[in-house]
Amino acid sequence: MKKALAMLLALMMVLSLAACGGDNPDASKAPEGTTSTAPADESKAPEQPDGDVANKDKPLVWFNRQPSNSSTGELDMTALNFNQDTYYVGFDANQGAELQGQMILDYITANIDTIDRNGDGVIGYVLAIGDIGHNDSIARTRGVRKALDTAIEENGAIKSDAVGINADGSASAVKDGKLTINGKEYTVRELASQEMKNSAGATWDAATAGNTIGTWVSTFGDQIDIVASNNDGMGMAMFNAWSKENKVPTFGYDANADAVAAIADGYGGTISQHADVQAYLTLRVLRNALDGVDIDTGIGTADDKGNVLSDDVFKYVESERSYYALNVAVTADNYNDFMDATKPYAPVANQLDLEKNPTKNVWLNIYNSADNFLSATYQPLLQNYDDLLNLNVEYIGGDGQTEANITNRLSNPDQYDAFAINMVKTDNAASYTALLNQ
């Protein structure tokens, strides 16, 4: 009886094994005890971060704020070389600054018969400075001063300090400029300039600019012939608070949608820093590094979907590991072409193949959720491109004041495959790399 029972049990075991593996020639290769949990359509399932890649080795892009010394402008090459897949994406600040200055000069020249509101022979302008320690802000201040001949050089560089109130032209950071137009000489004076920082410490502050123009007007009145700003957020605040009603041309930077639309109502002009190209580059550089392909893929070299940028909209400086979008002046002559600031750039708007470029997770922060350009233009563009590039991006908005408000939300970098960082201050790259080095 026992012998028969043993034979019966052995037979049942053989039949059981045959049932498990008979229809699957690879069944013997499966780990013992495992079961399949794959979704019905694996191609749409986000991939989990590769646990074998240390955070310090994951792709990193600094964007909009280039790691640098806020006093000297010297690039932080340690941050830019954090690992072999670290880059910066921004725009050509000097080229854009020169364009802004030239745009203002061109306007003065074209309107010289009416620009001097009180007829005193002095073309007076006021200047809203975004952040005295930010390379882009410094460049724009210098660009305006250079074009209007109010610049003073020190140690080979144009001074970019705020002058406060400069009623008599005696400020040490600027000088009275001279312009000869149609055979007549005019004096140009920077009547006032100020860093627009609010009481909490946030710079590039539009509300502060809107309040400051009132103070400047009470001091100078019709001596103000031009309003210039380091960006459109501050420029539009001053335009809406005073210069629109008083028909004083106001010039900004960024080509924000409201500023471009305001050109029809007398806003003097703005500069497009090709945010559509910048946003694409920010995520495309990460995509290429994650895929292990040539970094130029889909940038200077067409990818298999035809995405490619021409060399008149960007440049790459290898020694700085930096991609720069090129700028375009937006004026009454062409502003209709820039009305939709959040539309992806057509030459790089083709969807990548999910099988070849599977979903990856990216942590990305905006230094200040209240920044008009970054929140109203740049982030919507990023959100359009993340779908096209098959990237699952988590967007973090900071308070514009402290790095800790942002870094405290990067408590588990293991969850992400790559990082895109927009610092509060350009000096503070180490606040982020320290977290990734842990």
Tab-separated table of C-alpha atoms in Angstrom, residues 38-43:
chain	number	residue	atom	x	y	z
A	38	ALA	CA	3.876	43.490	-16.075
A	39	PRO	CA	1.015	45.783	-17.157
A	40	ALA	CA	-1.019	44.899	-20.223
A	41	ASP	CA	0.871	47.571	-22.235
A	42	GLU	CA	4.439	47.693	-20.962
A	43	SER	CA	5.384	50.435	-23.463
